Tab-separated table of C-alpha atoms in Angstrom:
chain	number	residue	atom	x	y	z
F	53	MET	CA	-0.593	0.080	-0.044
F	54	GLY	CA	1.511	3.707	-0.477
F	55	VAL	CA	1.105	6.275	-2.570
F	56	PRO	CA	1.054	6.405	-6.004
F	57	LEU	CA	1.282	10.022	-6.991
F	58	PRO	CA	3.885	10.796	-10.975
F	59	ASP	CA	6.709	11.964	-9.603
F	60	ASN	CA	7.590	11.412	-5.709
F	61	PRO	CA	5.512	7.791	-4.694
F	62	TYR	CA	5.721	6.120	-1.569
F	63	PRO	CA	4.822	3.525	1.140
F	64	ILE	CA	2.914	2.910	3.855
F	65	HIS	CA	4.047	0.573	6.228
F	66	VAL	CA	1.067	-0.767	8.367
F	67	GLY	CA	1.406	-3.101	11.276
F	68	LYS	CA	2.510	-5.128	14.542
F	69	GLY	CA	5.694	-4.275	15.953
F	70	ILE	CA	7.072	-3.518	12.072
F	71	PHE	CA	8.700	0.218	14.167
F	72	SER	CA	11.769	-2.893	14.588
F	73	ASN	CA	12.316	-2.868	11.153
F	74	ILE	CA	12.252	-0.360	9.969
F	75	LEU	CA	16.696	0.480	9.418
F	76	SER	CA	16.322	-2.024	7.141
F	77	LEU	CA	12.833	-0.469	5.823
F	78	LEU	CA	14.372	3.271	5.472
F	79	ARG	CA	17.740	1.983	3.229
F	80	ARG	CA	14.740	0.649	0.380
F	81	HIS	CA	15.260	3.905	-0.626
F	82	VAL	CA	18.363	5.504	0.523
F	83	HIS	CA	21.389	5.192	2.794
F	84	PRO	CA	21.888	7.936	4.883
F	85	GLU	CA	24.831	9.380	6.760
F	86	GLY	CA	22.557	9.804	9.854
F	87	LEU	CA	18.443	10.045	11.174
F	88	PHE	CA	17.365	13.848	13.005
F	89	VAL	CA	15.179	11.991	15.319
F	90	MET	CA	12.385	14.161	16.372
F	91	ILE	CA	9.942	12.806	19.135
F	92	ASP	CA	7.734	13.171	21.068
F	93	GLU	CA	8.120	13.281	24.738
F	94	ASN	CA	6.310	11.326	25.919
F	95	VAL	CA	6.985	8.326	23.024
F	96	MET	CA	10.157	8.532	24.170
F	97	LYS	CA	8.920	8.302	27.930
F	98	HIS	CA	7.288	4.900	27.243
F	99	HIS	CA	9.316	3.680	24.473
F	100	GLY	CA	12.290	5.610	24.726
F	101	ARG	CA	14.035	1.954	24.040
F	102	LYS	CA	12.207	0.048	21.846
F	103	VAL	CA	12.842	2.938	19.831
F	104	GLU	CA	16.787	4.044	20.342
F	105	GLU	CA	17.437	-0.289	19.333
F	106	ALA	CA	15.565	-0.229	16.462
F	107	LEU	CA	17.521	3.037	15.272
F	108	GLN	CA	21.075	1.331	16.258
F	109	GLY	CA	24.163	1.025	13.492
F	110	CYS	CA	22.523	5.083	11.949
F	111	PRO	CA	24.233	7.716	13.735
F	112	ALA	CA	21.327	9.446	15.644
F	113	CYS	CA	20.330	12.716	17.253
F	114	PHE	CA	17.615	13.213	19.316
F	115	VAL	CA	15.019	16.145	19.457
F	116	THR	CA	12.303	15.373	21.865
F	117	VAL	CA	9.293	17.591	21.003
F	118	PRO	CA	6.785	18.701	24.177
F	119	PRO	CA	3.035	17.439	23.104
F	120	GLY	CA	0.813	19.690	21.745
F	121	GLU	CA	-0.295	22.173	20.093
F	122	GLY	CA	2.055	25.330	21.756
F	123	SER	CA	4.932	23.231	19.815
F	124	LYS	CA	3.759	24.262	17.061
F	125	SER	CA	5.490	27.458	17.257
F	126	MET	CA	8.333	29.609	15.275
F	127	ASP	CA	9.676	29.825	18.210
F	128	PHE	CA	9.992	26.250	18.733
F	129	LEU	CA	10.637	25.010	15.010
F	130	ASN	CA	13.881	27.771	14.956
F	131	THR	CA	15.106	25.909	18.150
F	132	VAL	CA	13.769	22.685	15.873
F	133	LEU	CA	16.388	24.118	13.598
F	134	ASP	CA	18.698	25.818	15.337
F	135	ALA	CA	19.642	21.984	17.021
F	136	MET	CA	19.884	20.457	12.957
F	137	PHE	CA	22.544	23.297	12.548
F	138	SER	CA	24.253	21.435	15.898
F	139	CYS	CA	24.181	17.634	15.178
F	140	ARG	CA	25.594	19.499	11.143
F	141	VAL	CA	23.097	17.778	9.583
F	142	ASN	CA	22.968	17.592	6.267
F	143	ARG	CA	21.398	16.901	2.518
F	144	GLN	CA	22.233	13.092	3.150
F	145	TRP	CA	20.464	13.166	6.592
F	146	VAL	CA	17.129	12.110	6.842
F	147	CYS	CA	14.707	13.630	9.766
F	148	MET	CA	12.565	11.645	11.401
F	149	ALA	CA	9.570	12.069	12.822
F	150	VAL	CA	8.739	9.554	15.415
F	151	GLY	CA	5.150	10.416	17.223
F	152	GLY	CA	1.827	11.826	16.946
F	153	GLY	CA	0.542	14.941	14.297
F	154	VAL	CA	2.783	17.805	16.100
F	155	THR	CA	5.863	16.048	15.868
F	156	GLY	CA	4.857	14.332	12.175
F	157	ASP	CA	3.516	18.712	11.170
F	158	LEU	CA	6.616	20.028	13.409
F	159	ALA	CA	9.331	17.796	11.363
F	160	GLY	CA	7.976	17.774	8.353
F	161	PHE	CA	7.569	21.547	8.338
F	162	ALA	CA	11.718	22.202	8.992
F	163	ALA	CA	12.545	18.955	6.790
F	164	SER	CA	11.380	21.260	3.952
F	165	ILE	CA	12.845	24.314	5.018
F	166	TYR	CA	16.049	23.270	5.426
F	167	MET	CA	19.325	23.460	3.364
F	168	ARG	CA	16.490	23.468	0.928
F	169	GLY	CA	14.544	20.135	1.930
F	170	ILE	CA	15.922	17.384	3.776
F	171	PRO	CA	13.797	13.673	3.087
F	172	VAL	CA	11.280	12.682	5.682
F	173	VAL	CA	10.422	9.157	7.094
F	174	GLN	CA	6.436	9.608	9.189
F	175	ALA	CA	6.901	7.583	11.938
F	176	ALA	CA	2.952	7.292	12.884
F	177	THR	CA	2.834	6.398	16.917
F	178	THR	CA	-1.245	7.683	17.972
F	179	LEU	CA	-4.019	7.160	15.461
F	180	LEU	CA	-5.377	10.736	14.615
F	181	ALA	CA	-1.015	10.085	12.264
F	182	GLN	CA	-1.096	6.538	11.131
F	183	VAL	CA	-4.629	7.200	9.627
F	184	ASP	CA	-4.757	10.554	8.542
F	185	SER	CA	-1.848	13.046	9.146
F	186	ALA	CA	1.286	11.499	8.581
F	187	ILE	CA	-0.564	11.245	4.785
F	188	GLY	CA	-0.156	13.498	2.083
F	189	GLY	CA	2.985	15.582	3.264
F	190	LYS	CA	0.787	18.807	5.087
F	191	THR	CA	3.491	20.516	6.927
F	192	ALA	CA	2.849	23.299	8.640
F	193	VAL	CA	3.206	25.404	12.177
F	194	ASN	CA	0.732	27.904	13.451
F	195	HIS	CA	0.840	31.458	13.685
F	196	SER	CA	-1.016	34.137	16.358
F	197	TYR	CA	-4.212	34.179	13.631
F	198	GLY	CA	-4.674	30.685	12.966
F	199	LYS	CA	-4.089	27.203	13.382
F	200	ASN	CA	-1.476	25.913	10.276
F	201	LEU	CA	-1.278	29.070	8.269
F	202	VAL	CA	2.413	28.755	7.941
F	203	GLY	CA	3.690	25.524	5.940
F	204	THR	CA	4.358	23.635	3.173
F	205	PHE	CA	3.824	20.445	1.219
F	206	HIS	CA	6.734	18.813	1.618
F	207	GLN	CA	5.979	14.390	1.074
F	208	PRO	CA	7.984	11.650	2.793
F	209	LEU	CA	9.760	9.454	2.075
F	210	MET	CA	8.260	6.963	3.577
F	211	VAL	CA	5.214	5.712	6.862
F	212	VAL	CA	5.058	3.722	9.481
F	213	SER	CA	3.067	3.220	11.648
F	214	ASP	CA	2.728	0.868	13.809
F	215	VAL	CA	-0.991	-0.041	15.826
F	216	ASP	CA	1.611	-1.300	18.610
F	217	PHE	CA	1.991	2.048	19.821
F	218	LEU	CA	-1.563	2.522	20.545
F	219	ALA	CA	-0.730	0.690	24.031
F	220	THR	CA	0.168	3.582	25.717
F	221	LEU	CA	-2.543	6.406	24.391
F	222	ASP	CA	-4.903	7.348	26.474
F	223	GLU	CA	-8.933	6.897	26.438
F	224	THR	CA	-9.239	11.165	25.270
F	225	GLU	CA	-6.577	10.286	22.236
F	226	ILE	CA	-7.504	7.318	21.184
F	227	ARG	CA	-12.177	9.450	20.734
F	228	SER	CA	-10.030	12.315	19.828
F	229	ALA	CA	-8.606	9.773	15.982
F	230	MET	CA	-12.512	8.327	16.147
F	231	SER	CA	-13.175	12.274	14.618
F	232	GLU	CA	-11.048	11.202	11.692
F	233	VAL	CA	-11.310	7.850	11.049
F	234	ILE	CA	-15.544	8.352	11.145
F	235	LYS	CA	-14.798	10.650	8.703
F	236	TYR	CA	-14.146	9.303	5.986
F	237	GLY	CA	-17.137	6.958	6.646
F	238	ILE	CA	-19.241	9.923	6.288
F	239	ILE	CA	-17.183	11.002	2.966
F	240	MET	CA	-15.421	8.585	1.214
F	241	ASP	CA	-15.973	5.111	2.527
F	242	ALA	CA	-19.453	3.070	3.382
F	243	PRO	CA	-17.956	-0.164	3.530
F	244	LEU	CA	-16.042	1.767	6.872
F	245	PHE	CA	-18.761	3.295	8.141
F	246	HIS	CA	-21.094	-0.005	8.399
F	247	TYR	CA	-18.061	-2.062	10.423
F	248	LEU	CA	-17.642	1.608	12.512
F	249	GLU	CA	-21.600	0.705	13.295
F	250	LYS	CA	-20.619	-2.989	14.284
F	251	GLY	CA	-18.958	-1.724	17.082
F	252	ARG	CA	-15.780	-2.793	19.363
F	253	PRO	CA	-13.327	-3.719	19.380
F	254	TYR	CA	-12.055	-2.575	16.487
F	255	ASP	CA	-9.228	-4.457	14.533
F	256	TYR	CA	-6.358	-1.671	14.300
F	257	VAL	CA	-4.043	-3.126	11.605
F	258	LYS	CA	-7.681	-3.123	9.409
F	259	LEU	CA	-8.927	0.074	10.605
F	260	VAL	CA	-5.670	1.970	9.895
F	261	ARG	CA	-5.537	0.525	6.646
F	262	MET	CA	-8.793	0.338	5.387
F	263	CYS	CA	-8.011	4.940	5.915
F	264	ALA	CA	-4.943	5.304	4.860
F	265	ARG	CA	-5.975	3.522	1.822
F	266	ASP	CA	-8.770	6.047	1.593
F	267	LYS	CA	-6.608	9.192	2.639
F	268	ALA	CA	-3.618	7.757	0.498
F	269	ARG	CA	-6.467	7.330	-2.770
F	270	VAL	CA	-7.458	11.802	-2.316
F	271	VAL	CA	-3.878	12.725	-2.346
F	272	ALA	CA	-2.306	10.829	-5.556
F	273	LEU	CA	-5.493	12.490	-6.814
F	274	ASP	CA	-5.086	15.864	-5.889
F	275	GLU	CA	-1.394	16.455	-3.971
F	276	ARG	CA	-1.318	20.373	-3.435
F	277	GLU	CA	-5.780	20.118	-2.375
F	278	GLY	CA	-7.178	21.876	-5.672
F	279	GLY	CA	-10.319	20.580	-5.646
F	280	LEU	CA	-10.883	16.931	-4.290
F	281	ARG	CA	-8.711	16.876	-1.517
F	282	ARG	CA	-10.653	19.233	0.431
F	283	THR	CA	-13.050	16.862	0.847
F	284	LEU	CA	-10.667	15.244	3.835
F	285	ASN	CA	-11.600	18.874	5.304
F	286	PHE	CA	-15.221	17.860	6.284
F	287	GLY	CA	-15.421	18.805	9.735
F	288	HIS	CA	-12.339	20.806	10.007
F	289	THR	CA	-13.942	24.504	8.959
F	290	LEU	CA	-15.842	25.063	12.535
F	291	GLY	CA	-13.050	22.813	13.768
F	292	HIS	CA	-10.297	25.057	13.074
F	293	ALA	CA	-12.048	27.691	14.728
F	294	LEU	CA	-12.639	25.975	17.651
F	295	GLU	CA	-9.391	25.239	18.422
F	296	LYS	CA	-8.544	28.849	18.079
F	297	SER	CA	-11.249	29.772	20.106
F	298	SER	CA	-10.099	27.806	23.526
F	299	GLY	CA	-6.419	28.441	23.219
F	300	TYR	CA	-5.952	24.972	21.588
F	301	THR	CA	-6.996	23.110	24.567
F	302	LEU	CA	-9.606	21.844	23.017
F	303	PRO	CA	-7.819	17.887	20.944
F	304	HIS	CA	-7.889	18.430	17.079
F	305	GLY	CA	-10.344	15.758	17.026
F	306	LEU	CA	-13.074	16.510	19.732
F	307	ALA	CA	-12.651	20.369	17.614
F	308	VAL	CA	-13.607	18.518	13.938
F	309	ALA	CA	-16.090	16.432	15.762
F	310	VAL	CA	-18.833	19.227	16.579
F	311	GLY	CA	-17.863	19.765	13.125
F	312	MET	CA	-18.352	16.909	11.591
F	313	ALA	CA	-21.576	17.809	13.959
F	314	PHE	CA	-22.449	20.921	12.573
F	315	ALA	CA	-21.293	19.843	8.767
F	316	SER	CA	-23.701	17.276	8.876
F	317	ARG	CA	-26.779	20.059	10.872
F	318	LEU	CA	-26.554	22.169	7.623
F	319	SER	CA	-25.878	18.968	5.012
F	320	HIS	CA	-29.599	17.805	6.147
F	321	ASP	CA	-31.044	21.340	6.187
F	322	ARG	CA	-29.859	21.833	3.054
F	323	GLY	CA	-31.983	18.871	1.476
F	324	LEU	CA	-28.862	17.293	0.549
F	325	LEU	CA	-29.102	14.255	3.583
F	326	PRO	CA	-31.597	12.551	3.860
F	327	SER	CA	-32.588	11.890	7.901
F	328	ASP	CA	-31.696	8.126	8.478
F	329	ASP	CA	-28.459	9.175	7.415
F	330	LEU	CA	-28.000	11.881	9.925
F	331	LYS	CA	-29.289	9.716	12.382
F	332	ARG	CA	-26.963	7.411	11.553
F	333	ILE	CA	-23.683	9.617	11.610
F	334	MET	CA	-24.884	11.600	15.434
F	335	ASP	CA	-25.756	7.781	16.585
F	336	LEU	CA	-21.800	6.877	16.013
F	337	MET	CA	-20.341	9.923	17.509
F	338	ALA	CA	-22.770	9.577	19.793
F	339	ARG	CA	-21.350	6.328	21.273
F	340	GLU	CA	-18.059	6.670	20.275
F	341	ASN	CA	-17.928	9.410	22.826
F	342	ILE	CA	-16.516	11.847	20.560
F	343	LEU	CA	-18.418	14.495	21.112
F	344	PRO	CA	-17.449	17.577	24.369
F	345	GLN	CA	-20.292	17.085	27.127
F	346	GLY	CA	-20.122	21.390	28.270
F	347	LEU	CA	-17.957	22.709	25.888
F	348	ALA	CA	-19.460	26.678	25.360
F	349	LEU	CA	-19.378	27.347	21.448
F	350	PRO	CA	-18.110	30.927	20.631
F	351	PRO	CA	-20.499	33.349	19.151
F	352	ALA	CA	-20.771	33.362	15.746
F	353	GLU	CA	-18.718	36.822	15.750
F	354	GLU	CA	-15.053	34.085	17.462
F	355	VAL	CA	-16.430	31.729	14.240
F	356	ALA	CA	-16.569	34.318	11.353
F	357	GLU	CA	-12.627	36.045	12.210
F	358	ALA	CA	-11.393	32.404	12.249
F	359	LEU	CA	-13.239	31.694	8.830
F	360	ALA	CA	-12.336	34.802	7.449
F	361	LEU	CA	-8.347	34.079	7.869
F	362	ASP	CA	-9.405	29.902	6.587
F	363	LYS	CA	-7.637	28.364	3.560
F	364	LYS	CA	-10.952	26.917	2.825
F	365	GLY	CA	-12.260	30.121	2.364
F	366	SER	CA	-12.195	32.647	-0.707
F	367	ASP	CA	-13.400	36.350	-1.903
F	368	ARG	CA	-16.013	35.087	-2.764
F	369	GLY	CA	-17.664	31.958	0.186
F	370	ILE	CA	-15.950	29.577	1.846
F	371	HIS	CA	-15.872	26.060	0.323
F	372	PHE	CA	-17.771	24.465	2.858
F	373	VAL	CA	-17.922	20.130	2.632
F	374	LEU	CA	-21.096	18.456	3.216
F	375	THR	CA	-22.317	14.942	3.101
F	376	PRO	CA	-25.124	13.570	0.791
F	377	SER	CA	-25.222	10.311	2.667
F	378	THR	CA	-22.756	7.717	4.180
F	379	GLY	CA	-20.252	7.058	1.845
F	380	GLY	CA	-20.136	10.421	-0.242
F	381	VAL	CA	-19.343	13.898	-0.427
F	382	SER	CA	-20.369	17.556	-1.694
F	383	VAL	CA	-17.734	20.891	-1.821
F	384	GLN	CA	-20.157	23.691	-2.240
F	385	LYS	CA	-19.128	27.470	-1.833
F	386	LEU	CA	-21.443	29.362	0.699
F	387	SER	CA	-21.578	32.773	2.188
F	388	GLU	CA	-20.153	33.741	5.040
F	389	ILE	CA	-24.167	34.681	6.449
F	390	GLU	CA	-25.766	31.507	5.598
F	391	VAL	CA	-22.961	29.713	7.699
F	392	LEU	CA	-22.785	32.006	10.483
F	393	GLU	CA	-26.800	32.353	10.371
F	394	ALA	CA	-26.212	28.523	10.297
F	395	TYR	CA	-23.654	28.377	12.746
F	396	ARG	CA	-25.572	29.918	15.498
F	397	GLY	CA	-29.036	28.092	15.523
F	398	PHE	CA	-26.509	24.847	15.337
F	399	ALA	CA	-24.301	26.948	19.130
F	400	ASP	CA	-28.037	27.444	20.407
F	401	GLY	CA	-29.230	24.084	20.309
F	402	TYR	CA	-25.402	22.239	20.722
F	403	SER	CA	-25.143	21.306	24.409
F	404	LYS	CA	-29.490	20.566	24.914
F	405	SER	CA	-28.896	18.195	21.423
F	406	LEU	CA	-26.526	15.780	24.122
């Protein structure tokens, strides 16, 4: 399985215990002089010995990344670049991200700009990264104006998703990731949605492979988010606004879940999504407990400010991702007034509906 881009195809390896073979997998592509390893602090705490043993045989320089969106800043990016220069990283080295979305975004961005670009490997250790963010080459840091506004497209040499890392994730991280899993089921993969409706326990190797295959198919057809790839932003337009409003204390996946609930409701209100499908979507999200209880949604004025800066917007409106059915998707250009009017009604009823 992989991403069959014309100029830069790369594999996605998914399995149990496969991180121990990461060097042999890497050497199918390159034989680096060294590795600049950016590893999440929690991964280092729980799996540090496993990671170090797997990378024996290749010179490596390690930098730990504090968990949370606060690390996706220009200040911490400069700290990373300083470390790369201190380690004498050159273009024959490979940058390796060992962590979740924050570590992957940061490592990918640093690799894309250091000496005009060095290769990066995404070793995803969270469910969210394995099913979504590690695939596709989107890298970014946050800005005071919003999330992921400073970034590049920089495809990895490969993606390695070892589901054994998931054993040390807390329940909030799993819940957060399930919003992205459900997203694929809603917008493009009806068999995945049916599988999720059967309930836990899930086979995580199967689940990650299904989602990774969906993401890879979209990226291969639209690498730079010119059209089709926008469909993967289902729930993200409002989700990013909620993250910013919370000062990035609300986990990404849970913010996206609220955004998906809003987008599904908006799809129904516009006559696209049948009532039965809306109920199935909301029932699945409720069963997975991904809609935050007691969340005070920000006022429409605050959401409007975030929408104005969102990458999915334009002077002529907002490219809003809607769904006409489970397994289907539609991108429509809506006016800001229309979106905000719908949001006010959604926000008023949000806490009452849970």
